[in-house]
Tab-separated table of C-alpha atoms in Angstrom:
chain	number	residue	atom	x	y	z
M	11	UNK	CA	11.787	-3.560	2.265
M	12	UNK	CA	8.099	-2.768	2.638
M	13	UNK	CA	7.775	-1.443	6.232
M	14	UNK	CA	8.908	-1.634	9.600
M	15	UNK	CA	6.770	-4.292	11.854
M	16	UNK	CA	8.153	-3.864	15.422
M	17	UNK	CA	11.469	-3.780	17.159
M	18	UNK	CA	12.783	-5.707	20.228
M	19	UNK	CA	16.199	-5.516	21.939
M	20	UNK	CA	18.183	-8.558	21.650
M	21	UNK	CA	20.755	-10.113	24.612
M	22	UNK	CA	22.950	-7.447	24.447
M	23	UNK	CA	20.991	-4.645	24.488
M	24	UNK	CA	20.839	-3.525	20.754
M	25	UNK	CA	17.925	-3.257	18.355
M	26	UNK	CA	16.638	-5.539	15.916
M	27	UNK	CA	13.705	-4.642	13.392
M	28	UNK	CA	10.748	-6.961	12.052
M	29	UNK	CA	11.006	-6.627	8.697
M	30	UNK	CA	8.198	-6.848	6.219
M	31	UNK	CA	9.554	-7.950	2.928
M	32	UNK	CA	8.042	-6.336	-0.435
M	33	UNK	CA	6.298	-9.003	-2.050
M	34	UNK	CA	5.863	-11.560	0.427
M	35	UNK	CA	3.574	-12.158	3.664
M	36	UNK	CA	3.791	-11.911	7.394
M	37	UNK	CA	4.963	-15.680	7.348
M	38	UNK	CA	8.197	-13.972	5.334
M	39	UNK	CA	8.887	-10.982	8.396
M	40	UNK	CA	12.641	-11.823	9.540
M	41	UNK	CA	14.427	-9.752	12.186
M	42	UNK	CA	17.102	-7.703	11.737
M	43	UNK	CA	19.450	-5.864	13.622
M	44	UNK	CA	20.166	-2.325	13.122
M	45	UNK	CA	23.374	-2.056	11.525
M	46	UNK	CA	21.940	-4.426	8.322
M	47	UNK	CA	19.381	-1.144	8.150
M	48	UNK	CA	21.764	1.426	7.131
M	49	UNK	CA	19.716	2.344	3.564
M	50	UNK	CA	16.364	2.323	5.115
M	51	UNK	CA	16.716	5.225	7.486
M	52	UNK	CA	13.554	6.313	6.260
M	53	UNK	CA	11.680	3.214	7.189
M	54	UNK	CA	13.105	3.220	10.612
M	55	UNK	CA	12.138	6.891	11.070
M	56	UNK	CA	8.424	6.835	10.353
M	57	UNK	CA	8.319	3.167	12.450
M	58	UNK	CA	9.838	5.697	15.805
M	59	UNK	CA	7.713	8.699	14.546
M	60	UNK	CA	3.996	6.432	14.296
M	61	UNK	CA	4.716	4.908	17.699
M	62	UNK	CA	5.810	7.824	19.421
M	63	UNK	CA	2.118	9.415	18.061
M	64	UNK	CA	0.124	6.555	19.189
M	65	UNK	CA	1.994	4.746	22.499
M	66	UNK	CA	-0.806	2.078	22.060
M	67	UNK	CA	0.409	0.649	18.893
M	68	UNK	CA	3.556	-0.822	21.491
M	69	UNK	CA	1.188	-3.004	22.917
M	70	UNK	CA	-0.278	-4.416	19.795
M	71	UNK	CA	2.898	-6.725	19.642
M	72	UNK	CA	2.878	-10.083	18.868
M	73	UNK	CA	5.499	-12.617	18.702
M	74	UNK	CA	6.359	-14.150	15.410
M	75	UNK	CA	7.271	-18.094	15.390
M	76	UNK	CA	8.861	-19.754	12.982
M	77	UNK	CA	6.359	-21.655	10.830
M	78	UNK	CA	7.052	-24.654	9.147
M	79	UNK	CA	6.787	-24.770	5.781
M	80	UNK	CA	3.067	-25.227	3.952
M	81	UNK	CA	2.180	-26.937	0.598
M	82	UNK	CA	0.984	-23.502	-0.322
M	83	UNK	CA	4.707	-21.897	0.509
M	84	UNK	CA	5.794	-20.724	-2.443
M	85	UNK	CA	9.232	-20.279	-1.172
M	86	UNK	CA	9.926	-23.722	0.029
M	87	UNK	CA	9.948	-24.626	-3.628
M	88	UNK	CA	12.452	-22.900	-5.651
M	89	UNK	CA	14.374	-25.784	-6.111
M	90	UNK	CA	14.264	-29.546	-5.010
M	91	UNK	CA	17.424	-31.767	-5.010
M	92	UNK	CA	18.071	-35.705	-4.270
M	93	UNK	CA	21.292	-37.538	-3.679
M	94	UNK	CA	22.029	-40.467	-6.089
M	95	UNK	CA	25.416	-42.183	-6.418
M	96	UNK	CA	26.859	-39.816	-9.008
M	97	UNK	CA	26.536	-36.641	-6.728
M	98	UNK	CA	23.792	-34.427	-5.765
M	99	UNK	CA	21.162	-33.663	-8.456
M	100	UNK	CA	18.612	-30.649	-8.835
M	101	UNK	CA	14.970	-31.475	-9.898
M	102	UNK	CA	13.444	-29.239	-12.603
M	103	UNK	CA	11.183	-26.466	-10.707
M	104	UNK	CA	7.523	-27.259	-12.170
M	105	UNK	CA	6.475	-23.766	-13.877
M	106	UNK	CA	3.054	-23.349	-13.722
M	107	UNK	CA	1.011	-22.287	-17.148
M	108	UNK	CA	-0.309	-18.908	-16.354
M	109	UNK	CA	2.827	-17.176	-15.361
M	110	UNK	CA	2.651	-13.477	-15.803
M	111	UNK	CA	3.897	-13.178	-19.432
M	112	UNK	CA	6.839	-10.289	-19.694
M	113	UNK	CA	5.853	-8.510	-23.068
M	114	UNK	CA	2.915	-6.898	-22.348
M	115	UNK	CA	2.943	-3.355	-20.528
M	116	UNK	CA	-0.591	-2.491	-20.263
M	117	UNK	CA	-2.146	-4.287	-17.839
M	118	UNK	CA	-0.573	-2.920	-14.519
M	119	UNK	CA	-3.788	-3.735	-12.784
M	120	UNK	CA	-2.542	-7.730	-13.398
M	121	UNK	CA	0.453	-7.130	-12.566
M	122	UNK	CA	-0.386	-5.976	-9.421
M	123	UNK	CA	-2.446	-9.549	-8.671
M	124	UNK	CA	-0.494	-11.808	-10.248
M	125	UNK	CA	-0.639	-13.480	-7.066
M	126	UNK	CA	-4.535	-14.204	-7.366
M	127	UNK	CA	-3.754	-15.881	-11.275
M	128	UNK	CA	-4.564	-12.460	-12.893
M	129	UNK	CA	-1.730	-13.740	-14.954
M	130	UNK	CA	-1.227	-13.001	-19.038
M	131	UNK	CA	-1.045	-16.358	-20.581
M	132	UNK	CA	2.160	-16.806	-22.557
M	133	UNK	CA	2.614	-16.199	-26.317
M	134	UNK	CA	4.637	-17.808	-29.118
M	135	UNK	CA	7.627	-15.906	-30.003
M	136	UNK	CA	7.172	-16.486	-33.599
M	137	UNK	CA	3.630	-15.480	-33.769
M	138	UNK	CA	5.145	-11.714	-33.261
M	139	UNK	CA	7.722	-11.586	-36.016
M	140	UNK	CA	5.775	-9.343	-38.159
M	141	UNK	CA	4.270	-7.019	-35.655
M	142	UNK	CA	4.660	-3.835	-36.584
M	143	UNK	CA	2.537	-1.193	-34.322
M	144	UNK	CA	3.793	-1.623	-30.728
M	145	UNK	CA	5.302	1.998	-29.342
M	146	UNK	CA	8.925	3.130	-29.492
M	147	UNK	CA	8.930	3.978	-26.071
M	148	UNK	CA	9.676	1.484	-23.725
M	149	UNK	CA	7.217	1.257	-20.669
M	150	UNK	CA	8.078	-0.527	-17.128
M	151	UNK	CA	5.255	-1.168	-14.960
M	152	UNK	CA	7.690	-0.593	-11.551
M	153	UNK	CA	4.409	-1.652	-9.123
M	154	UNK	CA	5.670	-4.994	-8.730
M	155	UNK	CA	9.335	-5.115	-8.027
M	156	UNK	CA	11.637	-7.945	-8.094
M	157	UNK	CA	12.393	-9.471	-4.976
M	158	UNK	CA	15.754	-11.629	-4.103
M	159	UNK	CA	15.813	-15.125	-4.539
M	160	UNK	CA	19.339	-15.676	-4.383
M	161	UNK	CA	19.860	-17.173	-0.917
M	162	UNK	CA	17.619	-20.436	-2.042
M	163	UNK	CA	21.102	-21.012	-4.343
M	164	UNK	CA	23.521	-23.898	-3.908
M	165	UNK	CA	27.088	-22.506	-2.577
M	166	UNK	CA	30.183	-24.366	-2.842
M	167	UNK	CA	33.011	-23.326	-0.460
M	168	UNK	CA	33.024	-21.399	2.953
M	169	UNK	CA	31.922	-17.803	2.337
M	170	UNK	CA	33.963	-14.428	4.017
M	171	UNK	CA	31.792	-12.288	5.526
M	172	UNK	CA	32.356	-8.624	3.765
M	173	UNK	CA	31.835	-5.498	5.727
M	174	UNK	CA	27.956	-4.140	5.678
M	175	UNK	CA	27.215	-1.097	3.219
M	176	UNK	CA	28.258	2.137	4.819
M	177	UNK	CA	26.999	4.582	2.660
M	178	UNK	CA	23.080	5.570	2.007
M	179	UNK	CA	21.962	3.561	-1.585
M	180	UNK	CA	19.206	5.553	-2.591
M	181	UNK	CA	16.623	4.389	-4.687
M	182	UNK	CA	17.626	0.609	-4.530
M	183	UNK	CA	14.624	-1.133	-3.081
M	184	UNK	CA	13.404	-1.987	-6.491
M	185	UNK	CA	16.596	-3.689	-7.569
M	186	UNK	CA	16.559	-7.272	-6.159
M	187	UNK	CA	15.910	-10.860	-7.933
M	188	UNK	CA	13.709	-13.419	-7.722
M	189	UNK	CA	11.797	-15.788	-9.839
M	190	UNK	CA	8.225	-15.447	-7.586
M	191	UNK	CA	7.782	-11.832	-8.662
M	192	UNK	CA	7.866	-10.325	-12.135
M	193	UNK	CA	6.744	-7.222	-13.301
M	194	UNK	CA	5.356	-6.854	-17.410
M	195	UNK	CA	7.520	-5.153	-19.806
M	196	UNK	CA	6.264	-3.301	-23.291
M	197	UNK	CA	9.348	-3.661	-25.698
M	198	UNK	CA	10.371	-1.309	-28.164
M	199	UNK	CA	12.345	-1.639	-31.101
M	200	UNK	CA	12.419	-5.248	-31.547
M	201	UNK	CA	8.751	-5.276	-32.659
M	202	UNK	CA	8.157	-8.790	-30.976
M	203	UNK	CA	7.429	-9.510	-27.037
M	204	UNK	CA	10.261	-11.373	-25.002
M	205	UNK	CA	8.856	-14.442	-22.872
M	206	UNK	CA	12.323	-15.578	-21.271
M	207	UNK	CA	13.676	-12.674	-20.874
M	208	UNK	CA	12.759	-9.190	-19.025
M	209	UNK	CA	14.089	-5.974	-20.269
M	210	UNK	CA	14.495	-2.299	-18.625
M	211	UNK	CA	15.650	0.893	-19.862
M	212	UNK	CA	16.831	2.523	-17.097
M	213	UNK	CA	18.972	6.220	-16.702
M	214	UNK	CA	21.865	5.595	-18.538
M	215	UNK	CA	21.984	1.908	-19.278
M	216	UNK	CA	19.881	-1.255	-20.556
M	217	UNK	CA	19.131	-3.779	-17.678
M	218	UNK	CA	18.174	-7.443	-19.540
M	219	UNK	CA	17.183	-9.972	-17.024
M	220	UNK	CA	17.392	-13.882	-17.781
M	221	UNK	CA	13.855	-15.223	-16.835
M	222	UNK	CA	13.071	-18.112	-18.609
M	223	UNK	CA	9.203	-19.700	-18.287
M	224	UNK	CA	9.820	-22.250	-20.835
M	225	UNK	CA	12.768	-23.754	-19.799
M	226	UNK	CA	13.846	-24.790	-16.100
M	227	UNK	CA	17.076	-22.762	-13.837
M	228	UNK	CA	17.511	-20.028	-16.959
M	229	UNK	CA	18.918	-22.960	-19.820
M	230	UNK	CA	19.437	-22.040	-23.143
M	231	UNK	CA	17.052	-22.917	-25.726
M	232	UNK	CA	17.881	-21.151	-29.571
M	233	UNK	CA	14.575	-19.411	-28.820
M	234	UNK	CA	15.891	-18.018	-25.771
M	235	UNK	CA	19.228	-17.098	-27.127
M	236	UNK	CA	17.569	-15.307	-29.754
M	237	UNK	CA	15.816	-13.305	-28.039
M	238	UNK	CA	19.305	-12.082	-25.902
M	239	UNK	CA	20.573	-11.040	-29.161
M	240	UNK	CA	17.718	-9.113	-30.460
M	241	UNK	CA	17.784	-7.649	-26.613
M	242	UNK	CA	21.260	-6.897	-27.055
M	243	UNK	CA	20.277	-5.150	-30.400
M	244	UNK	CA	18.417	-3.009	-29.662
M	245	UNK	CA	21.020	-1.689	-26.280
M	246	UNK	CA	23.840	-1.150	-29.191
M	247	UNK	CA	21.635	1.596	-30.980
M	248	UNK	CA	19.342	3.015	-28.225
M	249	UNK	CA	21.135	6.089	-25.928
M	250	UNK	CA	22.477	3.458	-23.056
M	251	UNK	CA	26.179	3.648	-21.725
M	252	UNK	CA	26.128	0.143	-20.795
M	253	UNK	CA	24.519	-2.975	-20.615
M	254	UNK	CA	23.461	-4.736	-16.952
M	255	UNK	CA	22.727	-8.667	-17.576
M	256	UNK	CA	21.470	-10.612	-14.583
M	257	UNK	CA	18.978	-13.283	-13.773
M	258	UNK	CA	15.865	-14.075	-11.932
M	259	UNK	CA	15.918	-16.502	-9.742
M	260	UNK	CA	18.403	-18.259	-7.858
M	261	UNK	CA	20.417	-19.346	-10.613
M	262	UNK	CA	21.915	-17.129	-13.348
M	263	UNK	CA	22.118	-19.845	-16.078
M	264	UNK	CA	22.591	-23.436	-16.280
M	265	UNK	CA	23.829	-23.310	-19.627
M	266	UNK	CA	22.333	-25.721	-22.648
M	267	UNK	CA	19.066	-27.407	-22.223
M	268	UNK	CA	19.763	-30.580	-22.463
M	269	UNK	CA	16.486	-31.911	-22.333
M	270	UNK	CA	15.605	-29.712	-25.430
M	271	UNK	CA	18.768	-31.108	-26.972
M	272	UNK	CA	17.460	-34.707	-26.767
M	273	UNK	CA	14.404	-33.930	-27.845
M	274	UNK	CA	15.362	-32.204	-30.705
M	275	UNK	CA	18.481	-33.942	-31.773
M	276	UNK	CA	15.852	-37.043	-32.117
M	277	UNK	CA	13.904	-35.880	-34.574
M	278	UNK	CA	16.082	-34.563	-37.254
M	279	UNK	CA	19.699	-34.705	-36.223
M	280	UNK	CA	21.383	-33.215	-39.136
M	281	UNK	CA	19.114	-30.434	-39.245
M	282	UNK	CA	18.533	-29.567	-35.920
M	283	UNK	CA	22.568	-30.126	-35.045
M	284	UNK	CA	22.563	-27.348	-37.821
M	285	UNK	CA	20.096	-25.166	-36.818
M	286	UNK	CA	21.154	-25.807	-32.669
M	287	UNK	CA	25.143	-25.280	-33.856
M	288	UNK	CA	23.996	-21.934	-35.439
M	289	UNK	CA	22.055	-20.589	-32.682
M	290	UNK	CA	25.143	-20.504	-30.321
M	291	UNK	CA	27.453	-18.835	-32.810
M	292	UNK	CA	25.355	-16.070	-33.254
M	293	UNK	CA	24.650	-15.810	-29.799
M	294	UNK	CA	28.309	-15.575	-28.598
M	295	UNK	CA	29.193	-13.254	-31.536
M	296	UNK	CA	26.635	-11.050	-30.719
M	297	UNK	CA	28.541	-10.828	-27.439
M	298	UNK	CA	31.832	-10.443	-28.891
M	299	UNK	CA	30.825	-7.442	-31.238
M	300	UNK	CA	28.648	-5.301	-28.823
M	301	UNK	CA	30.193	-2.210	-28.476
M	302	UNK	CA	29.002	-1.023	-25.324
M	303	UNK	CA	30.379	-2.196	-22.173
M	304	UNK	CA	28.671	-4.953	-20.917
M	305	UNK	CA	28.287	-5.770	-16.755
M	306	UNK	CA	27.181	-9.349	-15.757
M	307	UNK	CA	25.750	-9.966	-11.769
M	308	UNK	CA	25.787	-12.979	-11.270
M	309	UNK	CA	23.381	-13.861	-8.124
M	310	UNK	CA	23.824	-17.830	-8.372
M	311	UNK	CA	25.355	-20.700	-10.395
M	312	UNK	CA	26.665	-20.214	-13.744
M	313	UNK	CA	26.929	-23.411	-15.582
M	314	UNK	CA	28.558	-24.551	-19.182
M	315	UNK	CA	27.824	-21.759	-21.580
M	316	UNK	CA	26.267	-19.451	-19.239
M	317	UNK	CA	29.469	-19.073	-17.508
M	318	UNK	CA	31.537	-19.529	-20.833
M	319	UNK	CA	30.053	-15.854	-21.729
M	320	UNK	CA	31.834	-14.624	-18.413
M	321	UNK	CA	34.939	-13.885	-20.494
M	322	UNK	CA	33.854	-11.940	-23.317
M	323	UNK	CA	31.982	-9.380	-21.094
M	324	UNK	CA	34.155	-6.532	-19.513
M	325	UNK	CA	33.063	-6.533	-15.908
M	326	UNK	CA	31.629	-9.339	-13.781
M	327	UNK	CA	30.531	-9.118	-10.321
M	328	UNK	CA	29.402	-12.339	-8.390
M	329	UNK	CA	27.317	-13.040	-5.106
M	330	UNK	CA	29.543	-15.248	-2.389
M	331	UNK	CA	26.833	-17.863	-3.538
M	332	UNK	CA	27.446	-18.132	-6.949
M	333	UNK	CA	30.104	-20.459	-8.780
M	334	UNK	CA	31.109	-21.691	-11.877
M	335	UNK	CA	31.776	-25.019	-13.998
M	336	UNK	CA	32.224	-25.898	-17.184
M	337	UNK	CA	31.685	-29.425	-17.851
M	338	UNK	CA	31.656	-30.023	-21.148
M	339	UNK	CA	33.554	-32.872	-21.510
M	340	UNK	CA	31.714	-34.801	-18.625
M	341	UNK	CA	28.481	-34.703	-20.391
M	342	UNK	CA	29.750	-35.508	-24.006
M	343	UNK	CA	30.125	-31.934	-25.391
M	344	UNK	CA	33.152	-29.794	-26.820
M	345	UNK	CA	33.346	-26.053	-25.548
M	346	UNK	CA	31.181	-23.326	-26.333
M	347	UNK	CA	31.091	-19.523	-26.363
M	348	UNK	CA	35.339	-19.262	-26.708
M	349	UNK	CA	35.675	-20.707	-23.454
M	350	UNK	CA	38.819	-23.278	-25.178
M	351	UNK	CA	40.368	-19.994	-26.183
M	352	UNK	CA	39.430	-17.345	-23.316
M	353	UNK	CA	39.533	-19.797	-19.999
M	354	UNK	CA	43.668	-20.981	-21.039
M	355	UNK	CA	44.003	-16.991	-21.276
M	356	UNK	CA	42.649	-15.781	-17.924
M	357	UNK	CA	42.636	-19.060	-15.551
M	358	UNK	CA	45.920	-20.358	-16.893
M	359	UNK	CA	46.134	-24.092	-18.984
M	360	UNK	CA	46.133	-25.947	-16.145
M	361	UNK	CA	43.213	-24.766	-13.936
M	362	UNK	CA	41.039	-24.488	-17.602
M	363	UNK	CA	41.664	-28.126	-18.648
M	364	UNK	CA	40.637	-29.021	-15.459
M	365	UNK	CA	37.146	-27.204	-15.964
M	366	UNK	CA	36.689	-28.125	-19.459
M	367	UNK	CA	37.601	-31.889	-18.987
M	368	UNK	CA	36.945	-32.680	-15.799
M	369	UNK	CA	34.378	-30.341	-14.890
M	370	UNK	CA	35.987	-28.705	-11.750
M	371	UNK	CA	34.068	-26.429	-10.084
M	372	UNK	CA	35.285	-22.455	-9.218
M	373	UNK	CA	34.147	-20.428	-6.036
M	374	UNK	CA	33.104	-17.343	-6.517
M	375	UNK	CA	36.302	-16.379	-4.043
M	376	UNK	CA	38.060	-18.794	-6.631
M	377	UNK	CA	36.751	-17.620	-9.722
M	378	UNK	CA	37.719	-13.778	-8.391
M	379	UNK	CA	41.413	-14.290	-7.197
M	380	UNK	CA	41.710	-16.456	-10.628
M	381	UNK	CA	40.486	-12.929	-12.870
M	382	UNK	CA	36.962	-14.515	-13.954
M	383	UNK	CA	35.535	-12.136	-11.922
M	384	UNK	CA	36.032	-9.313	-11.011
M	385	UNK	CA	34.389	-8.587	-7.380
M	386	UNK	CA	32.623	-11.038	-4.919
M	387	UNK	CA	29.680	-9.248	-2.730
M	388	UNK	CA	27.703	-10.057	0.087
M	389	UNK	CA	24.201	-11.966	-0.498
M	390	UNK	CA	22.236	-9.747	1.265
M	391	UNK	CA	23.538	-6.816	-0.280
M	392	UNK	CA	24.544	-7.979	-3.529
M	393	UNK	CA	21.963	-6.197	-5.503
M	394	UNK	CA	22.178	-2.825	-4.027
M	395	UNK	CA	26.062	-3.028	-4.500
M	396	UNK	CA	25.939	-4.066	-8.390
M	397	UNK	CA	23.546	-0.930	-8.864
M	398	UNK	CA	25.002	1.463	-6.940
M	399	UNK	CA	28.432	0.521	-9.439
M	400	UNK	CA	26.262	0.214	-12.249
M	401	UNK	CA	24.848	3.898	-11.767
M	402	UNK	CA	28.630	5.303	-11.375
M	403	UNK	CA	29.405	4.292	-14.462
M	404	UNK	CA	26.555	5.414	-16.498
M	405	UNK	CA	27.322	8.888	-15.134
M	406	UNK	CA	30.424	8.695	-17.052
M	407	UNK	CA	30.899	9.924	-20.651
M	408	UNK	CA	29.365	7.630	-23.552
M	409	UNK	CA	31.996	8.203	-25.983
M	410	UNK	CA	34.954	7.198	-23.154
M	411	UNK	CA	33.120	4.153	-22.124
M	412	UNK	CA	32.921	2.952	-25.723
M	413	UNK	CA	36.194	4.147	-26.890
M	414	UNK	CA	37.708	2.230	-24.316
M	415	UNK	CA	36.294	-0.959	-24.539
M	416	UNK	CA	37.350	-0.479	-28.422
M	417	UNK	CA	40.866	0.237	-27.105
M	418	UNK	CA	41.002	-2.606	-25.106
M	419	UNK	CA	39.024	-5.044	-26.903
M	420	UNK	CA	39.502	-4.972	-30.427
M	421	UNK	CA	42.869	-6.749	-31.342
M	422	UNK	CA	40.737	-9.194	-29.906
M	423	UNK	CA	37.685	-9.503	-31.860
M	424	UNK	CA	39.008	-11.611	-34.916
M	425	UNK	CA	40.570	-13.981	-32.860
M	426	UNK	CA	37.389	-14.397	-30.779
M	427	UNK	CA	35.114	-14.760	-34.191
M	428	UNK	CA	37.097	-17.204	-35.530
M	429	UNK	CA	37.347	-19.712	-32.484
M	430	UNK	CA	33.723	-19.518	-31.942
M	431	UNK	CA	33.322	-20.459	-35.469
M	432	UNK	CA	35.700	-23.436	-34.730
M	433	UNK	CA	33.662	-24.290	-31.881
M	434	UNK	CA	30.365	-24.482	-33.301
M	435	UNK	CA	31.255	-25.986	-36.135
M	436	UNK	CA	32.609	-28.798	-33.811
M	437	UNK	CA	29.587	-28.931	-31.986
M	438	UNK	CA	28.006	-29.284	-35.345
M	439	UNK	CA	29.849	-32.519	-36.557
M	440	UNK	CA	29.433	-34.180	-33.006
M	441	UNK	CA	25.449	-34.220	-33.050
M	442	UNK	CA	25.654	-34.690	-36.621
M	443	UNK	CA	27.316	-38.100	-35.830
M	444	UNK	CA	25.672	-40.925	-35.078
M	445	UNK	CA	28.606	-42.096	-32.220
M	446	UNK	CA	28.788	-38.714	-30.850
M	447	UNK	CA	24.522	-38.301	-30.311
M	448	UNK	CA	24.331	-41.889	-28.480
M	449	UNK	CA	27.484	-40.898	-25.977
M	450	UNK	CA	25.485	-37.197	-25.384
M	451	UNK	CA	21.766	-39.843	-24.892
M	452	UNK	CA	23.765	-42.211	-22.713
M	453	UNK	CA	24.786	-39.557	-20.431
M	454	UNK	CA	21.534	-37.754	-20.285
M	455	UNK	CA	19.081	-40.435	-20.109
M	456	UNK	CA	18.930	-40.445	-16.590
M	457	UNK	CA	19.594	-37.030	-15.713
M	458	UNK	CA	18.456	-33.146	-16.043
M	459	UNK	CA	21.877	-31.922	-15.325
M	460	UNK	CA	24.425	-32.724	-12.873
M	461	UNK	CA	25.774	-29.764	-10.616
């Protein structure tokens, strides 16, 4: 929330506010009644106080119509779909070239007008490897927050209304998602700048944020995955309690790229199956041996290996938006990220084979009374809800937290390292294979991905 606009009583007598969103225009200004305003006292205080100074101000208002939306409306395009006879489909989101690149800290004053284009062009990972003079400390230029875009997400099933937050959530405000609004980032140890994804130190715990700009919905690239694993890196030796991974944008991951796939498994299948194969073992594993505990929010849909990861994490907390599927088999690939060894475990054999074969998709209300995750929040209070939890537990003693993940987690480990090793090196063999490529092509040739 930015400010308080004006306030009106409704039908029945109670107040609603006019909201003015941080980040976005008057066009954006929704109303809301009073009980959805029980963290922004202070808003609602200095709106009463200015127009009990100046009376005249309550005849300055002005009514607000909905407006349609505008080729300019930057909202009305998060994502596009279309209906063809296999099921509904979503269209790529076209990212535009100067998007505000994430690695570099020092120039607030763009950050601050990266609506205008003031915009940091982005740079090639790999041009970076041997930097060696960027500061230890890590700087976050908090001027331009995040802002929600979860409620543009696709939901699947009917959604139960939970009970509004009843307690004061200080300090929140800045904690929200969305793929319009990014703020720049100065990494530290890594000694390289992240493009596709966004990472804070906060108080107590490392907050990495999936925001990819060169792939579409948060996919997976080996670049991208990479750069997770260097994130999570650095998290296992800085001072943090815990890790926070979440997404920008209104979905958390849609797993593989599979237009990068096709691409690349083109040119030089036995190499690139190699190289691809590789990539996602060393990307699971670097989720299976992270010592810390690690807490996933997941604001939208979680797709293939992006919710494969869900397992080998230690908390998970979902928006009633989000859901889950796992389709490998559908679109002519084996399981990933121990998902053939973890989903049996927690969802049972039957419910699992029906994800990894047929592709059955889980509600978040589904995916929670089923153990995949652990709580299901609100939209519209999602954010300030995973924080809020997120800050309890950093409070708590380092040592316990990791201790007990250890306790819990490592008769596990082995196990876990070994079937991702299977897995991969199944993967592997399928795209090395000339009859296992032309299935994956025959599948993808008309699509992006199917949800």
């Amino acid at each position: 929330v930015e400010r308080i606009v004006d306030k009106r009583k409704n039908k029945k007598g109670k107040w609603e506010y006019l909201i003015r969103w941080k980040g976005y225009g008057s066009n954006e200004d929704t109303w809301e009644p009073e009980h959805h305003l029980l963290h922004c006292e202070e808003f609602i205080d200095e709106f009463n106080g200015l127009h009990r100074m100046n009376p005249s101000l309550q005849k300055q208002k002005r009514g607000y119509a909905a407006k349609p939306a505008s080729a300019n409306d930057r909202a009305a395009k998060t994502v596009t779909y279309r209906t063809t006879p296999s099921g509904l489909q979503i269209m790529p989101l076209k990212k535009p070239h100067n998007g505000l690149q994430n690695g570099d800290g020092g120039h607030e004053k763009d950050s601050r007008h990266f609506g205008n284009g003031s915009q940091q062009q982005n740079m090639d990972l790999n041009d970076h490897e041997g930097e060696q003079n960027l500061p230890s400390m890590l700087e976050v230029n908090n001027d331009s927050p995040v802002v929600n875009g979860i409620g543009s997400s696709l939901a699947n099933g009917s959604l139960n209304l939970h009970s509004t937050v009843k307690r004061k959530l200080d300090g929140e405000k800045d904690y929200v998602f969305d793929k319009r609004l990014r703020y720049s980032v100065r990494q530290n140890e890594s000694n390289c700048r992240f493009r596709d994804i966004v990472v804070r130190k906060e108080d107590g715990f490392t907050h990495i944020l999936l925001s990819s700009q060169t792939s579409d919905n948060n996919a997976l690239t080996p670049e991208i995955m990479k750069e997770v694993r260097r994130a999570l890196c650095n998290a296992s030796a800085d001072d943090s309690k815990l890790l926070l991974l979440s997404a920008v944008g209104s979905v958390f991951c849609s797993g593989l790229d599979y237009s990068y796939l096709i691409g690349r498994l083109s040119n030089d299948r036995r190499k690139e199956s190699t190289r691809i194969a590789e990539a996602i073992r060393d990307f699971v594993k670097a989720f299976i041996q992270f010592k810390k505990p690690i807490v996933v929010a997941i604001n939208g849909p979680a797709l293939g290996l992006g919710a494969s990861i869900l397992p080998l994490c230690d908390i998970v907390w979902a928006s009633e938006k989000a859901w889950f599927q796992t389709p490998y088999a559908t679109i002519r690939l084996t399981p990933a990220g121990c998902s053939s060894y973890t989903f049996p475990q927690i969802l049972g054999v039957a419910l699992a084979n029906e994800m990894l074969f047929c592709g059955r998709k889980l509600t978040a209300q589904e995916a929670c009374s089923r153990g995949l995750v652990s709580q299901v929040f609100w939209p519209t209070t999602f954010s300030q809800e995973v924080m809020l939890r997120v800050k309890e537990m950093a409070s708590c003693s380092a040592v316990v937290l990791e201790e007990s993940k250890c306790l819990v987690r490592s008769f596990l480990k082995s196990g876990l390292e070994d079937v991702n090793e299977k897995e991969c090196q199944m993967l592997k063999q399928l795209w090395s294979s000339s009859k296992g490529l032309d299935s994956l092509f025959s599948y993808l040739q008309d699509k992006i991905y199917e949800v």
